[in-house]
PDB file of C-alpha atoms in Angstrom:
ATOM      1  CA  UNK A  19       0.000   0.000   0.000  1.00 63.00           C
ATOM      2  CA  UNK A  20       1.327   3.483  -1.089  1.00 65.00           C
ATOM      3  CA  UNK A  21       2.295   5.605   2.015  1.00 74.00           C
ATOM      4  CA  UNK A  22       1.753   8.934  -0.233  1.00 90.00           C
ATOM      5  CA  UNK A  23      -2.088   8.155  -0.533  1.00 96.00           C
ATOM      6  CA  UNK A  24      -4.502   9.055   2.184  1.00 98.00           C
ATOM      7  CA  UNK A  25      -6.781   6.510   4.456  1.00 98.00           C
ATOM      8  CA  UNK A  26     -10.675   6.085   3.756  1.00 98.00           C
ATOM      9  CA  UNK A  27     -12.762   5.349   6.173  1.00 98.00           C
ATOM     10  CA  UNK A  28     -16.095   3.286   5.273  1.00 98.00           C
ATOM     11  CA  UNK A  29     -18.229   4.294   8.310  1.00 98.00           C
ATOM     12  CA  UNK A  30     -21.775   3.637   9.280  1.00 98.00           C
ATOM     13  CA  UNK A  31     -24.195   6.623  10.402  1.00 98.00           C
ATOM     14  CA  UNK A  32     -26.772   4.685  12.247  1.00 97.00           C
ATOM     15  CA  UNK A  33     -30.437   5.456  11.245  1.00 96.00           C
ATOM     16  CA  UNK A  34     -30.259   9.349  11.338  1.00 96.00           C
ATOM     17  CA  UNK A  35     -30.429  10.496  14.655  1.00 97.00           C
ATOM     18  CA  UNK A  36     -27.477  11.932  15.795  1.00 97.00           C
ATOM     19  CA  UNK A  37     -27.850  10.863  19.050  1.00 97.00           C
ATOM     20  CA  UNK A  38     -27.010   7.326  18.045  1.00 98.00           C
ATOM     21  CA  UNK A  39     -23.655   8.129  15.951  1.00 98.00           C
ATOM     22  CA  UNK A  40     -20.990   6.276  17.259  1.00 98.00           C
ATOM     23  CA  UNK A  41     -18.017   8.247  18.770  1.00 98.00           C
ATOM     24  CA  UNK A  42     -15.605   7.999  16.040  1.00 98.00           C
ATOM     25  CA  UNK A  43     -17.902   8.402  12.909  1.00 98.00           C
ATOM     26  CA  UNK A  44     -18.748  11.595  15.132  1.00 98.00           C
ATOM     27  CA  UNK A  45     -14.885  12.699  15.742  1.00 98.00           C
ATOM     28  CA  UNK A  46     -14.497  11.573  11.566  1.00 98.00           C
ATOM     29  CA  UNK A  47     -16.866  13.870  10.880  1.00 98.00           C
ATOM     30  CA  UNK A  48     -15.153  16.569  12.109  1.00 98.00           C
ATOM     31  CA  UNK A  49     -11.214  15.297  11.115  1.00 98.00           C
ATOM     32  CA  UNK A  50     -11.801  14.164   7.041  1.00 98.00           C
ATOM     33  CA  UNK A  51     -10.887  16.253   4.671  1.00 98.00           C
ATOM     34  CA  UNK A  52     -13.844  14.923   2.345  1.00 98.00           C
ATOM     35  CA  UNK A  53     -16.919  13.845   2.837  1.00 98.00           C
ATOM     36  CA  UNK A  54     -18.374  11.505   0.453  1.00 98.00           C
ATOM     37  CA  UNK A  55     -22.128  10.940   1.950  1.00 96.00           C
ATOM     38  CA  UNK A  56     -25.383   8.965   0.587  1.00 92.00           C
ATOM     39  CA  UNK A  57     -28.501  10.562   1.551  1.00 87.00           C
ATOM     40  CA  UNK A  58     -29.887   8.373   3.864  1.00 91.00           C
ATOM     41  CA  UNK A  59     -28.239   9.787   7.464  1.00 94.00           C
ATOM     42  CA  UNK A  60     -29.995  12.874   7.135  1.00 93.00           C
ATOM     43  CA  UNK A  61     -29.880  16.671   7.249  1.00 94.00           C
ATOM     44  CA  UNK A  62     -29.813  16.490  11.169  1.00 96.00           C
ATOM     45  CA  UNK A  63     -26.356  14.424  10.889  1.00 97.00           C
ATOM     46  CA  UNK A  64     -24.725  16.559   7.261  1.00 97.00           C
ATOM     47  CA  UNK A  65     -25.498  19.494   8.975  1.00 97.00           C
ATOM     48  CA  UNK A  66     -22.447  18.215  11.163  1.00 98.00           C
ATOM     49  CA  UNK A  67     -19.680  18.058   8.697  1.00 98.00           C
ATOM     50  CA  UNK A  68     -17.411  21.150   9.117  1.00 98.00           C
ATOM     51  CA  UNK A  69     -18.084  23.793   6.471  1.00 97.00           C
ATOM     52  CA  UNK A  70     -14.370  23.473   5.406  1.00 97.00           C
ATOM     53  CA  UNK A  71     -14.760  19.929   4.933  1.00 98.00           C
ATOM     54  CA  UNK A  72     -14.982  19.105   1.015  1.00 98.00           C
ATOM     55  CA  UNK A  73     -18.729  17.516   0.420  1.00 97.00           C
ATOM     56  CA  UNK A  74     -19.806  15.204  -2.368  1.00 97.00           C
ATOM     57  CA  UNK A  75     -23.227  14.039  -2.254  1.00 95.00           C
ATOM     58  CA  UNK A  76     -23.480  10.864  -3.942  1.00 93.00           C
ATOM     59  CA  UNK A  77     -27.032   9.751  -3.082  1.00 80.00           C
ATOM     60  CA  UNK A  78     -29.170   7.745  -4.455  1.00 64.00           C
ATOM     61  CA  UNK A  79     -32.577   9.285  -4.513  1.00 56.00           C
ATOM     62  CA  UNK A  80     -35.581   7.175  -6.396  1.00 52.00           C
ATOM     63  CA  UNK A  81     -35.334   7.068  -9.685  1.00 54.00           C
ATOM     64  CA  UNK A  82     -32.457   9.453  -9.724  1.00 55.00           C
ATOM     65  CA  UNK A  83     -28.798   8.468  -8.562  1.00 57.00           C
ATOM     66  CA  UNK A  84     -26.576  11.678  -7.811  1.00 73.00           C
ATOM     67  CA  UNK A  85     -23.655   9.123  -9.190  1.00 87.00           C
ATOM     68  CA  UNK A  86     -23.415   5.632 -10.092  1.00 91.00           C
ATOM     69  CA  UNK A  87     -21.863   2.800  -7.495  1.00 92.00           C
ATOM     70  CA  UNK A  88     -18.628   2.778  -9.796  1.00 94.00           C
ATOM     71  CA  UNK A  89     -18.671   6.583  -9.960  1.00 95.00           C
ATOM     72  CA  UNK A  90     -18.493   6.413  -6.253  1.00 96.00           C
ATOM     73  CA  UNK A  91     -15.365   3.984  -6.450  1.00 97.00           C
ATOM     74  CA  UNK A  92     -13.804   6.334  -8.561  1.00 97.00           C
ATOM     75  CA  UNK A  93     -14.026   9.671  -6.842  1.00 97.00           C
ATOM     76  CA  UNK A  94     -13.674   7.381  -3.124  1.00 98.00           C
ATOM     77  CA  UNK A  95      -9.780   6.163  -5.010  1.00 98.00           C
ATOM     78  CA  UNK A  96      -9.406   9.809  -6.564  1.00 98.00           C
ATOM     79  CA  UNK A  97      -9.781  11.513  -3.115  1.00 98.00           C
ATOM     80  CA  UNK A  98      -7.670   9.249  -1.317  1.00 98.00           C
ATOM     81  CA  UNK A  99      -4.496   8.939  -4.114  1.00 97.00           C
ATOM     82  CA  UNK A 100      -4.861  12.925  -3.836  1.00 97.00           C
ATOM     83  CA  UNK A 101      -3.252  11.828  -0.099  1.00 97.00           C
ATOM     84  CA  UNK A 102      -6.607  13.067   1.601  1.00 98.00           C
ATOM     85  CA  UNK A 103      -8.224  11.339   5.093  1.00 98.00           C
ATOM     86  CA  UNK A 104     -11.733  10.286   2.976  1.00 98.00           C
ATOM     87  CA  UNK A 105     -15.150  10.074   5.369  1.00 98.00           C
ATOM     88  CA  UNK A 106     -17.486   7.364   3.391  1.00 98.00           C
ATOM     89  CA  UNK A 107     -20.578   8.385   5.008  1.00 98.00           C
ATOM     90  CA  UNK A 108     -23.627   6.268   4.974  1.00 96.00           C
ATOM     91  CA  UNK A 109     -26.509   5.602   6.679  1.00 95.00           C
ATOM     92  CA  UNK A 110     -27.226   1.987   9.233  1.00 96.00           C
ATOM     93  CA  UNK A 111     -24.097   0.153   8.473  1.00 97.00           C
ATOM     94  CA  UNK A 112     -22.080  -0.172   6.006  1.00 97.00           C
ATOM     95  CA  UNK A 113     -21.962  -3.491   5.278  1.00 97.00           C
ATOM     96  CA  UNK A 114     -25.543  -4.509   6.185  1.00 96.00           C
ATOM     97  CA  UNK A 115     -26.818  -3.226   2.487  1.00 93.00           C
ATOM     98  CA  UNK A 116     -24.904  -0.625   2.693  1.00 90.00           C
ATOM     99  CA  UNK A 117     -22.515  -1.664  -0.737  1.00 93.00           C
ATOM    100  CA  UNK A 118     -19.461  -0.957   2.159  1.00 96.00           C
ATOM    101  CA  UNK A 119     -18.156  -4.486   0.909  1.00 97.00           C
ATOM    102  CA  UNK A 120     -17.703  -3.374  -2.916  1.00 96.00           C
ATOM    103  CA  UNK A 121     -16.012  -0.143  -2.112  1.00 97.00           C
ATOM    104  CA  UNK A 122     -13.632  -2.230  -0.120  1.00 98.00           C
ATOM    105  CA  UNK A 123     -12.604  -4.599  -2.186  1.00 98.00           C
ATOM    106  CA  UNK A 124     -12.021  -1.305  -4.931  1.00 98.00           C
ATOM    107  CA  UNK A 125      -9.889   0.155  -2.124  1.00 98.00           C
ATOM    108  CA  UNK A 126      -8.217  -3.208  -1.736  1.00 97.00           C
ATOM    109  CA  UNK A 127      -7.088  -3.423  -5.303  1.00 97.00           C
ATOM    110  CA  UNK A 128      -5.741  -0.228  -5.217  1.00 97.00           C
ATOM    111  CA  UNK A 129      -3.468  -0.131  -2.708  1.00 97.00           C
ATOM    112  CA  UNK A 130      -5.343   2.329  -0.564  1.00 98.00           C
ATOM    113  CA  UNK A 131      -6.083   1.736   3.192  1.00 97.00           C
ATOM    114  CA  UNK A 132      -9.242   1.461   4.775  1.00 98.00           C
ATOM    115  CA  UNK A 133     -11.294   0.974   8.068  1.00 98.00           C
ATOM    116  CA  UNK A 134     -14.711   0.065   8.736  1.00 98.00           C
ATOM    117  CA  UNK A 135     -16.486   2.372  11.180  1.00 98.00           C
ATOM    118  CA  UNK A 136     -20.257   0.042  12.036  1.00 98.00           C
ATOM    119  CA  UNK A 137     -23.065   1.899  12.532  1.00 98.00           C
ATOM    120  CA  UNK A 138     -26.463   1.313  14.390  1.00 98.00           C
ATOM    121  CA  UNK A 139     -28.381  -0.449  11.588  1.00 97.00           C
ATOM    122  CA  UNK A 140     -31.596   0.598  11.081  1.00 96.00           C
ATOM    123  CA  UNK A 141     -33.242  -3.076  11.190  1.00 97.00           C
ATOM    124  CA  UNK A 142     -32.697  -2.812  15.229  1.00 97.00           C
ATOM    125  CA  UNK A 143     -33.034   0.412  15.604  1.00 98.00           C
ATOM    126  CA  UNK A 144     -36.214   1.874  13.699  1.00 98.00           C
ATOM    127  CA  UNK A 145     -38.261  -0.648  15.485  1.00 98.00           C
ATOM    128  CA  UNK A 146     -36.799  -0.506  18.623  1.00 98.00           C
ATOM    129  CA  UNK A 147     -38.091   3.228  18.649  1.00 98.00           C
ATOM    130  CA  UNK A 148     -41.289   1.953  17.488  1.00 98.00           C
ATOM    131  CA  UNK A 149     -41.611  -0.229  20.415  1.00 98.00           C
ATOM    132  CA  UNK A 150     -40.954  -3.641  18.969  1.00 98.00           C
ATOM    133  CA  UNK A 151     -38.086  -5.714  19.445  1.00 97.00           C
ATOM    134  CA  UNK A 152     -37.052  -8.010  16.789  1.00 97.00           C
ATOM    135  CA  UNK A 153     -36.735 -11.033  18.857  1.00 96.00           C
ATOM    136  CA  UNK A 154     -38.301 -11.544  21.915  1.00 94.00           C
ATOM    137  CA  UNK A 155     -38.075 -15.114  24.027  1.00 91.00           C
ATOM    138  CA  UNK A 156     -42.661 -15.974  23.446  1.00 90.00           C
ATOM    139  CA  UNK A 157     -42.663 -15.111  20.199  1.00 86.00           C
ATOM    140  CA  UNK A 158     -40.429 -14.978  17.539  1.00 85.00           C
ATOM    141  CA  UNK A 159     -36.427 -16.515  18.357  1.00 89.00           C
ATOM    142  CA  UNK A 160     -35.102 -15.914  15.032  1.00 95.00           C
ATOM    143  CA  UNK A 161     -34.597 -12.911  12.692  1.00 97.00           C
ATOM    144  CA  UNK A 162     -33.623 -12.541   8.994  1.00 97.00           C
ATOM    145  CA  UNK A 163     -32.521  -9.114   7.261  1.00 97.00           C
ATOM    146  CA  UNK A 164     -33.591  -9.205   3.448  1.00 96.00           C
ATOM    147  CA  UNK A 165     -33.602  -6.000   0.800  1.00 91.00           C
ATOM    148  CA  UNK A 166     -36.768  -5.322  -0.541  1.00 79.00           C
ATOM    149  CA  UNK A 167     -35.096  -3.760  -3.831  1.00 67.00           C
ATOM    150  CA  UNK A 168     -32.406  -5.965  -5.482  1.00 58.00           C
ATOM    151  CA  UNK A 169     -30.092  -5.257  -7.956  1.00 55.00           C
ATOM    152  CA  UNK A 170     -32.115  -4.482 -11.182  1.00 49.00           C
ATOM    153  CA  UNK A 171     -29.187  -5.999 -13.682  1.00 54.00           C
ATOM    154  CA  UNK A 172     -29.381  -9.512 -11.859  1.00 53.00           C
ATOM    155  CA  UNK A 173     -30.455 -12.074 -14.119  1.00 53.00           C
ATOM    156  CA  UNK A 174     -32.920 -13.601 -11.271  1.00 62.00           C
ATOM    157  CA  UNK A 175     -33.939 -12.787  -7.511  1.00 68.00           C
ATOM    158  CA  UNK A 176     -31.695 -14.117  -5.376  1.00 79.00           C
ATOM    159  CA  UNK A 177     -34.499 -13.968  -2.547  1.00 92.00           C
ATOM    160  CA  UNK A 178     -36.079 -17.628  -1.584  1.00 95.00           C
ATOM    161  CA  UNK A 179     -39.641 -16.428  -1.253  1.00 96.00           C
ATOM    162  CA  UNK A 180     -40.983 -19.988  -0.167  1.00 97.00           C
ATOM    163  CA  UNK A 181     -37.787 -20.343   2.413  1.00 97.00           C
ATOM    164  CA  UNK A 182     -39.242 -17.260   3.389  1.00 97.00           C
ATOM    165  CA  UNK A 183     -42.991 -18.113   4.333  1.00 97.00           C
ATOM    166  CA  UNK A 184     -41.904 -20.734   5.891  1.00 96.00           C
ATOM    167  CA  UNK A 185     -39.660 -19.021   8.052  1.00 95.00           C
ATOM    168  CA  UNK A 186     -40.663 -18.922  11.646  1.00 93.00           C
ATOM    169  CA  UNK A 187     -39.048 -15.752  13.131  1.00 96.00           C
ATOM    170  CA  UNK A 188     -39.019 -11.847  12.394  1.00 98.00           C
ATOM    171  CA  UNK A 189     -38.498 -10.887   8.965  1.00 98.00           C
ATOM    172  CA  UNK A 190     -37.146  -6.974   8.241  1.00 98.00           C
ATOM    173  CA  UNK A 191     -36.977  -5.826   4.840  1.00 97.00           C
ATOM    174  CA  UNK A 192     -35.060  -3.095   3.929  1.00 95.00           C
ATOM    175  CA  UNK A 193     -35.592  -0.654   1.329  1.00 89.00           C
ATOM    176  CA  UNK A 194     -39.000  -2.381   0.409  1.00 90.00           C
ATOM    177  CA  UNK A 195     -41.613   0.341   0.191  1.00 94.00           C
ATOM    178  CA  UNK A 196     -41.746   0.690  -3.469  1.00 92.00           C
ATOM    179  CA  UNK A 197     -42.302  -3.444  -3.834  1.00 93.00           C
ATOM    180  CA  UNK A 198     -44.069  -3.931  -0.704  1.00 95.00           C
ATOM    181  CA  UNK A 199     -46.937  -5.409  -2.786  1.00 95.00           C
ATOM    182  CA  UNK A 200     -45.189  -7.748  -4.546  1.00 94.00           C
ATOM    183  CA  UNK A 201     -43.000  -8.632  -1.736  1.00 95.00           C
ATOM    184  CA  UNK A 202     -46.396  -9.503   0.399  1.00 96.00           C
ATOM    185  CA  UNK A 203     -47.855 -11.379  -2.500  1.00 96.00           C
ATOM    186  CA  UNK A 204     -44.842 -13.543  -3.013  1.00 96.00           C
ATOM    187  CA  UNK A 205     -44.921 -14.262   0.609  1.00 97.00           C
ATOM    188  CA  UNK A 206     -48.862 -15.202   0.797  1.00 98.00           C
ATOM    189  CA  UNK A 207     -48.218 -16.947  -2.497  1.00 97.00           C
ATOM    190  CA  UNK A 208     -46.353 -19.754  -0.330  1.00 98.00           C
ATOM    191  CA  UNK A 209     -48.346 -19.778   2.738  1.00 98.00           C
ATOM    192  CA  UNK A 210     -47.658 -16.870   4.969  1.00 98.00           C
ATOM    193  CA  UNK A 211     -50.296 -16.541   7.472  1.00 98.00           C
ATOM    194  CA  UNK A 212     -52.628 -13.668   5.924  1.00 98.00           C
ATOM    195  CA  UNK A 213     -52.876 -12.142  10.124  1.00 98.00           C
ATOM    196  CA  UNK A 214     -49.304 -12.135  10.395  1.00 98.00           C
ATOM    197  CA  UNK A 215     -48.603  -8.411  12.091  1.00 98.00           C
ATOM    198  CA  UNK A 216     -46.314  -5.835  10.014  1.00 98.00           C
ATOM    199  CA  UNK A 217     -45.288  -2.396  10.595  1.00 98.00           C
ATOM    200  CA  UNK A 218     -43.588  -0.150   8.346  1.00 98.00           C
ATOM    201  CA  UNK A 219     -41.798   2.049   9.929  1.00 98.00           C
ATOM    202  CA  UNK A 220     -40.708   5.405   8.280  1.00 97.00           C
ATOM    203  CA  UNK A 221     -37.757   7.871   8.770  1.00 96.00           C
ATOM    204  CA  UNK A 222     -36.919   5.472  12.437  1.00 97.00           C
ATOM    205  CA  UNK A 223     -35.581   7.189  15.258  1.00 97.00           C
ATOM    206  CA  UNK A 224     -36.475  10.761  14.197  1.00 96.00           C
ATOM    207  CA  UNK A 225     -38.681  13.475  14.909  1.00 95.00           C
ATOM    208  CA  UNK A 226     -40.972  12.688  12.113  1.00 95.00           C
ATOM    209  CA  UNK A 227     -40.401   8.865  12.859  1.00 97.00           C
ATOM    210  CA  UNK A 228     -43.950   7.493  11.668  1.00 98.00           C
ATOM    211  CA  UNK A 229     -45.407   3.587  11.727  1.00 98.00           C
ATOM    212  CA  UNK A 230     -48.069   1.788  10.392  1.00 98.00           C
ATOM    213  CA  UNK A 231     -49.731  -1.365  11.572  1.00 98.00           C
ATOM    214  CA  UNK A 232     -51.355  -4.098  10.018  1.00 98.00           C
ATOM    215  CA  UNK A 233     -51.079  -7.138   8.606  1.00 98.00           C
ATOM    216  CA  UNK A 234     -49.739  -9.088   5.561  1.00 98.00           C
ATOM    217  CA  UNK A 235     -53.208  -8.877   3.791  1.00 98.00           C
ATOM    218  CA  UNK A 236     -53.340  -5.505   4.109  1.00 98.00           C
ATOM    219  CA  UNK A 237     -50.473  -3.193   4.300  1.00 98.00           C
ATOM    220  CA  UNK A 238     -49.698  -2.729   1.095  1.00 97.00           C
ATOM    221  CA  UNK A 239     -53.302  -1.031   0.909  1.00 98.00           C
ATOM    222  CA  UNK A 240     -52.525   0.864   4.169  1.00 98.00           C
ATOM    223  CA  UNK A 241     -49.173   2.476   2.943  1.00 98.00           C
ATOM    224  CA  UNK A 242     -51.215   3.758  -0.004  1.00 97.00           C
ATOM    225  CA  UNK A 243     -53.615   4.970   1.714  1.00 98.00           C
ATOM    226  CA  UNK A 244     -51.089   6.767   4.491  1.00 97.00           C
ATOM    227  CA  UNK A 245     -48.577   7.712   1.433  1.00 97.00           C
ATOM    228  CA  UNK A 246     -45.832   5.751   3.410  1.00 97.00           C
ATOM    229  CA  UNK A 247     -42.162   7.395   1.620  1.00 95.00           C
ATOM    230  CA  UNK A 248     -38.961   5.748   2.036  1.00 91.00           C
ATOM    231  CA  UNK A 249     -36.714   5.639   3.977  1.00 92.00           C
ATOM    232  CA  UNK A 250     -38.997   2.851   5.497  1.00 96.00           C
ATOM    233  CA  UNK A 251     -38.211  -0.647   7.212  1.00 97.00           C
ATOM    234  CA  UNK A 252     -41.044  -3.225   7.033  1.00 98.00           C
ATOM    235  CA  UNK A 253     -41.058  -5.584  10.303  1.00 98.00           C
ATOM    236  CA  UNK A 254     -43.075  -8.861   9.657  1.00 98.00           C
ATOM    237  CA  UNK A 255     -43.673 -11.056  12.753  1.00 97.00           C
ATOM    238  CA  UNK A 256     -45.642 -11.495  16.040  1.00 96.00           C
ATOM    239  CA  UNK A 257     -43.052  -9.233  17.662  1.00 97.00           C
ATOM    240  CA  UNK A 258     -44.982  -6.176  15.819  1.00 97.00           C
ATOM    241  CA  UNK A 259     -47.682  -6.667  18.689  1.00 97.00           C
ATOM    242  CA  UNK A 260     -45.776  -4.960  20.905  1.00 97.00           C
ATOM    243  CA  UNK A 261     -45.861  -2.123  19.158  1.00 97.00           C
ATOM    244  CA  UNK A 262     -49.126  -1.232  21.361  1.00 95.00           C
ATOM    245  CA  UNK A 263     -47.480  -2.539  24.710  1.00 96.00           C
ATOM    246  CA  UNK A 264     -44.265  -1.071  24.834  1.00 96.00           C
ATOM    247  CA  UNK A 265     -44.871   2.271  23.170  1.00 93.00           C
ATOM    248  CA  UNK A 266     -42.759   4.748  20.762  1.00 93.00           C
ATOM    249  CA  UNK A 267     -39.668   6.784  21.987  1.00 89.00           C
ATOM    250  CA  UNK A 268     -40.352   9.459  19.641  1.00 78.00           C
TER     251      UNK A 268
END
């Protein structure tokens, strides 16, 4: 590794309150000399980066990416061969879904060193704030993170929707607003209890943290009707009935 090029640091946000950065994404916040951020930890946590910090937003917004993933590799190596201490900003953590493991292995074949920085992921944390815990010992023992919006260029899903149904724990989709219907139909197409509980859970652990309730049959007709936006985790399992018992922290 070249000791003339600067380090990168891949580090988590957590899910957008600032309260729940860890310390050191909160001191690399203030030390980088760039700032290359995704959209997803929020104005409350930007707002934090140093206005002499170089800023590069490279979001990626529906429908509209600010750059492309191998755009992002590019300007991540640029920065960093320019000898500059690089702050890769995103939100949860960034390797649950977070692409973390493809910038690394860019980093990795150019020479260039790196750290991971975890973050709060937002499968624990949005619906611990909306007073449901993913496991709990009476209900639900198990728990499986799956993305609601795979890669459009694969060739097939690489999602086992029967494995799935049959699945006897929590499931929490990420990213799954926009197929939340189709996700919910593959999952009653193999058996999945119609009553079984789900809450979406929108913009989790901030101020305008919102969450529906209902159930498989019907959610996708609920987040119509409420206009549910991304960011958004989906939470499907008898664990959402605690929801009622245990209360919101926002």
């Amino acid at each position: 590794m070249s000791e003339k090029y600067g380090k990168v640091y891949l580090a988590g946000s957590g899910p957008g309150n600032p309260d729940l950065l860890t310390v050191k994404a909160r001191r690399l916040i203030d030390e980088a000399d760039v700032v290359i951020y995704d959209q997803l930890p929020g104005e409350a946590i930007l707002s934090l980066i140093p206005e002499k910090t170089e800023k590069i937003d490279a979001g990626k917004y529906a429908g509209n990416h600010t750059l492309t993933q191998d755009k992002i590799n590019e300007v991540i190596i640029e920065k960093a061969k320019e000898g500059k201490t690089v702050l890769r900003l995103k939100g949860g953590d960034p390797y649950v879904f977070g692409r973390g493991g493809e910038e690394a292995e860019e980093l990795v074949k150019e020479g260039i060193k790196f750290e991971v920085v975890p973050g709060i992921t937002s499968a624990v944390a949005a619906p611990a704030y909306a007073g449901i815990p993913i496991t709990h010992r009476n209900s639900n023992s198990m728990v499986t993170f799956i993305t609601g919006h795979e890669d459009p260029t694969k060739d097939e899903t690489g999602l086992d929707w029967e494995l799935l149904a049959k699945f006897d724990g929590t499931l929490v989709i990420f990213m799954g607003v926009k197929m939340l219907e189709r996700n919910c139909g593959e999952l009653l197409k193999f058996g999945k209890d119609p009553k079984t509980p789900v809450a979406l859970i929108e913009k989790g652990t901030r101020p305008d943290q919102r969450v529906t309730i209902g159930t498989l049959e019907n959610i996708a007709a609920l987040a119509e009707e409420r206009n549910v936006k991304a960011p958004a985790i989906t939470v499907i399992g008898d664990v959402v009935n605690l929801h009622d018992i245990l209360g919101e922290q926002i």
